[in-house]
């Protein structure tokens, strides 16, 4: 198990380094000069070549790309994520204000979609062809096809404007006003969880259906075990492993979805900051934000891999 | 029916091939949703091709005197804030959706399959490097990645297609690599190598051709994903430049009039959902027919 964990850890580190390289070089090699954007933002109308050179030096943009990369990395290790050109504030402060909001929204969606998705997929697989299976399958087919932003708008129209049950936008910290916070989060969490729930339940259903066909399940049935024992001991134990492995994908989709949903519901989280910064070409914010998203997914994938190896010893020797 | 396939009889493998085709048809069309999906896709394709003939009005012609009309007999879905006919814009929007779906998937498939083929065929250090790159690419949320790439590349339809294509390519590389790893163990690959075929020839003639079935499923489902991502991007405002029509940006434009004219924002969303749903269902149907593990059960 230690060898397995070490190997996975090295792999995850390699991926992390590659992610940072990709982010950095994509931001630098694609069209768009960060300095020009700064100049436009600052409204410096009489830019002289000397001033430009001075600014370039100030931002460290006159160094070679490799050195700039190491500067960036070194800064990150010290907790310095650079300065936002647009907000004139350190990226760290910007992120620190917004990450809790996105985390609140994302974690709730993640937990709800995992629990409900696995349960729904399990029920559907065990009652294949029945009414419950049809309901779950239809819902998950709907869930993976409906665009997030549109579902959000539909809910705003129906529950917010038409029925007036829920506030249509904004975010309140649960520590300030728990009830208001929950009311504001119902719609965004529902929308975010819909896709993830559909995705997880489809995974769970197909993987459990595969297991139900296995010989050892037939053996379990034929030796007269109770349904509960067959399901819990034989089917679930084997069938849920592939479901655990897609949690990284699920997380990545929830992060991506929150970029959209925070804009639909006007939630001041990282997602909305990212969209604003992408359009404002605020490259320090964008590269930090996308790096954080990538790192979060890699870390989750790492733990998924570890638990996978722990659940299924065969994986360790692979 | 069988008589029509008569020329096949000359070959000894003709018989299984016919039954294979029959099984394909039977499994594929057994489920109603798959047939429904195929029909929606067909209708969308026809609509997109004949948009100029079908659309009752010019989708970009503004008519401020007839702005924000509710659906009526002249404008079946009403008009938007600039007096443009919503139905006509929907019809032209189908062109963008399908174009982006096709091209983005094309970019994703060619890029991802090439990477997967090289990684799976050569193995070793090349496999390591490519697969770790793919892992890194996969760690980014697709929407965020496509958004950043699309804006950095400068927006516009072509760049959106490239951005979405790159975002989606990682899955292809992974699936392709897995398939290649198993296909390359086949005897016919060994036979080809023994008879002196070079790496490139083996990769293209013998391996690539046998990796297509799982790829077709992925391509179909990705058509839906690409359309959905494009819709989200154009909702955020990266899409094609106005006055071009994309379903996603129609939702954004209509959102302001949600209370008084809900059709403006809600109808384009239905179209997106229907098309994405259809591609997903047809993809599922194809998976059922092409997955060798299911052979014999359905």
Coordinates of N, CA, C and O in Angstrom, one line a residue, chain A residues 3-70:
Chain A
X3 N 3.9 1.6 -1.3 CA 4.4 1.8 -2.6 C 3.4 2.5 -3.5 O 3.7 3.4 -4.3
X4 N 2.2 1.9 -3.4 CA 1.1 2.4 -4.2 C 0.8 3.9 -3.9 O 0.8 4.7 -4.9
X5 N 0.8 4.3 -2.7 CA 0.6 5.7 -2.3 C 1.7 6.6 -2.8 O 1.5 7.6 -3.4
X6 N 2.9 6.1 -2.6 CA 4.1 6.9 -3.1 C 4.0 7.1 -4.6 O 4.2 8.2 -5.1
X7 N 3.7 6.0 -5.3 CA 3.6 6.1 -6.8 C 2.6 7.2 -7.2 O 2.8 8.0 -8.0
X8 N 1.4 7.1 -6.5 CA 0.3 8.0 -6.9 C 0.7 9.4 -6.5 O 0.3 10.4 -7.2
X9 N 1.4 9.6 -5.4 CA 1.8 10.9 -4.9 C 2.7 11.5 -6.0 O 2.6 12.7 -6.4
X10 N 3.7 10.8 -6.4 CA 4.6 11.3 -7.4 C 3.9 11.7 -8.7 O 4.1 12.7 -9.3
X11 N 2.9 10.8 -9.1 CA 2.1 11.1 -10.3 C 1.4 12.4 -10.1 O 1.3 13.2 -11.0
X12 N 0.7 12.5 -8.9 CA 0.0 13.7 -8.7 C 0.9 15.0 -8.7 O 0.5 16.0 -9.3
X13 N 2.1 14.9 -8.2 CA 3.0 16.0 -8.2 C 3.4 16.4 -9.6 O 3.4 17.6 -10.0
X14 N 3.7 15.3 -10.4 CA 4.0 15.6 -11.8 C 2.9 16.3 -12.5 O 3.1 17.3 -13.2
X15 N 1.6 15.9 -12.3 CA 0.5 16.5 -12.9 C 0.4 17.9 -12.4 O 0.1 18.8 -13.2
X16 N 0.6 18.2 -11.1 CA 0.5 19.5 -10.6 C 1.5 20.5 -11.3 O 1.2 21.6 -11.7
X17 N 2.7 20.0 -11.5 CA 3.7 20.8 -12.2 C 3.3 21.1 -13.6 O 3.4 22.2 -14.1
X18 N 2.8 20.0 -14.3 CA 2.3 20.2 -15.6 C 1.2 21.2 -15.7 O 1.2 22.1 -16.6
X19 N 0.3 21.2 -14.7 CA -0.8 22.1 -14.7 C -0.3 23.5 -14.6 O -0.7 24.4 -15.4
X20 N 0.7 23.7 -13.7 CA 1.2 25.1 -13.5 C 1.9 25.6 -14.8 O 1.7 26.7 -15.2
X21 N 2.6 24.7 -15.4 CA 3.3 25.0 -16.7 C 2.3 25.4 -17.8 O 2.5 26.4 -18.5
X22 N 1.3 24.5 -17.9 CA 0.3 24.8 -18.9 C -0.4 26.1 -18.7 O -0.6 26.9 -19.6
X23 N -0.8 26.4 -17.5 CA -1.5 27.7 -17.2 C -0.6 28.8 -17.5 O -1.0 29.7 -18.2
X24 N 0.6 28.7 -17.0 CA 1.6 29.8 -17.2 C 1.8 30.1 -18.7 O 1.7 31.2 -19.1
X25 N 2.2 29.1 -19.4 CA 2.6 29.3 -20.8 C 1.4 29.6 -21.7 O 1.6 30.4 -22.6
X26 N 0.3 29.1 -21.3 CA -0.9 29.4 -22.1 C -1.2 30.9 -22.0 O -1.5 31.6 -22.9
X27 N -1.1 31.4 -20.7 CA -1.4 32.8 -20.5 C -0.4 33.7 -21.2 O -0.7 34.8 -21.5
X28 N 0.9 33.2 -21.3 CA 1.9 34.1 -21.9 C 2.0 34.0 -23.4 O 2.4 35.0 -24.0
X29 N 1.8 32.8 -23.9 CA 2.0 32.7 -25.4 C 0.8 33.1 -26.2 O 1.0 33.5 -27.4
X30 N -0.4 33.1 -25.6 CA -1.6 33.4 -26.4 C -1.6 34.9 -26.6 O -1.0 35.7 -25.8
X31 N -2.3 35.4 -27.6 CA -2.3 36.8 -27.9 C -2.8 37.6 -26.7 O -3.6 37.1 -25.9
X32 N -2.4 38.9 -26.6 CA -2.8 39.7 -25.4 C -1.6 40.0 -24.6 O -1.1 39.1 -23.9
X33 N -1.1 41.2 -24.5 CA 0.1 41.6 -23.7 C -0.4 42.2 -22.4 O -1.1 43.2 -22.4
X34 N -0.1 41.5 -21.3 CA -0.6 42.0 -20.0 C -0.3 43.4 -19.7 O -1.0 44.2 -19.1
X35 N 0.9 43.9 -20.2 CA 1.3 45.2 -20.0 C 0.4 46.2 -20.7 O 0.0 47.2 -20.1
X36 N 0.1 45.9 -21.9 CA -0.8 46.8 -22.7 C -2.2 46.9 -22.0 O -2.8 48.0 -21.9
X37 N -2.6 45.8 -21.4 CA -3.9 45.8 -20.7 C -3.8 46.7 -19.5 O -4.7 47.5 -19.2
X38 N -2.7 46.6 -18.8 CA -2.4 47.5 -17.7 C -2.4 48.9 -18.1 O -3.1 49.8 -17.5
X39 N -1.8 49.2 -19.2 CA -1.7 50.6 -19.6 C -3.1 51.1 -20.0 O -3.4 52.2 -19.6
X40 N -3.9 50.3 -20.7 CA -5.2 50.7 -21.0 C -6.0 51.0 -19.8 O -6.7 52.0 -19.6
X41 N -5.9 50.0 -18.8 CA -6.6 50.1 -17.5 C -6.3 51.4 -16.8 O -7.1 52.1 -16.2
X42 N -5.0 51.7 -16.8 CA -4.5 52.9 -16.0 C -4.8 54.2 -16.7 O -4.6 55.2 -16.2
X43 N -5.2 54.1 -18.0 CA -5.4 55.3 -18.8 C -4.2 56.2 -18.9 O -4.3 57.4 -18.7
X44 N -3.1 55.5 -19.2 CA -1.9 56.3 -19.4 C -1.8 56.7 -20.8 O -1.6 55.9 -21.7
X45 N -2.2 57.9 -21.1 CA -2.3 58.3 -22.5 C -1.0 58.6 -23.2 O -0.8 58.3 -24.3
X46 N -0.1 59.2 -22.4 CA 1.2 59.6 -23.1 C 2.3 58.5 -22.7 O 3.2 58.8 -21.8
X47 N 2.2 57.4 -23.2 CA 3.1 56.3 -22.9 C 4.4 56.5 -23.7 O 4.3 56.5 -24.9
X48 N 5.5 56.6 -23.1 CA 6.8 56.7 -23.8 C 7.5 55.4 -23.7 O 7.2 54.6 -22.8
X49 N 8.3 55.1 -24.7 CA 9.1 53.8 -24.6 C 9.8 53.6 -23.3 O 9.9 52.5 -22.8
X50 N 10.3 54.7 -22.7 CA 11.0 54.6 -21.5 C 10.1 54.1 -20.4 O 10.4 53.2 -19.6
X51 N 8.9 54.8 -20.3 CA 7.9 54.4 -19.3 C 7.5 53.0 -19.4 O 7.4 52.2 -18.5
X52 N 7.3 52.6 -20.7 CA 6.9 51.2 -21.0 C 7.9 50.2 -20.5 O 7.6 49.2 -19.8
X53 N 9.2 50.5 -20.7 CA 10.3 49.7 -20.3 C 10.3 49.6 -18.8 O 10.6 48.5 -18.2
X54 N 10.1 50.8 -18.2 CA 10.1 50.8 -16.7 C 9.0 49.9 -16.1 O 9.3 49.2 -15.2
X55 N 7.8 50.1 -16.7 CA 6.7 49.3 -16.2 C 7.0 47.8 -16.4 O 6.7 47.0 -15.5
X56 N 7.5 47.5 -17.6 CA 7.8 46.1 -17.9 C 8.8 45.5 -16.9 O 8.6 44.4 -16.4
X57 N 9.7 46.4 -16.5 CA 10.7 45.9 -15.5 C 10.0 45.7 -14.1 O 10.2 44.7 -13.4
X58 N 9.1 46.7 -13.8 CA 8.4 46.6 -12.5 C 7.6 45.3 -12.3 O 7.6 44.7 -11.3
X59 N 7.0 44.9 -13.4 CA 6.1 43.7 -13.3 C 7.0 42.5 -13.6 O 6.4 41.4 -13.6
X60 N 8.2 42.6 -13.8 CA 9.1 41.5 -14.0 C 8.9 40.9 -15.4 O 9.2 39.7 -15.7
X61 N 8.3 41.6 -16.3 CA 7.9 41.1 -17.6 C 9.1 41.1 -18.6 O 9.0 40.7 -19.7
X62 N 10.2 41.8 -18.2 CA 11.4 41.8 -19.1 C 12.3 40.6 -18.9 O 13.2 40.4 -19.6
X63 N 12.0 39.8 -17.9 CA 12.8 38.6 -17.6 C 12.4 37.5 -18.6 O 11.3 37.6 -19.3
X64 N 13.2 36.5 -18.7 CA 12.8 35.4 -19.6 C 11.6 34.7 -19.1 O 11.4 34.7 -17.9
X65 N 10.9 34.0 -19.9 CA 9.7 33.3 -19.5 C 10.0 32.3 -18.4 O 9.2 32.2 -17.5
X66 N 11.1 31.6 -18.5 CA 11.4 30.6 -17.5 C 11.6 31.3 -16.1 O 11.0 30.8 -15.1
X67 N 12.3 32.4 -16.1 CA 12.5 33.1 -14.9 C 11.2 33.6 -14.3 O 10.9 33.5 -13.1
X68 N 10.3 34.1 -15.2 CA 9.0 34.6 -14.8 C 8.2 33.4 -14.1 O 7.5 33.6 -13.1
X69 N 8.3 32.3 -14.7 CA 7.6 31.1 -14.2 C 8.1 30.8 -12.8 O 7.3 30.6 -11.9
X70 N 9.4 30.8 -12.6 CA 9.9 30.5 -11.3 C 9.6 31.6 -10.3 O 9.3 31.3 -9.1

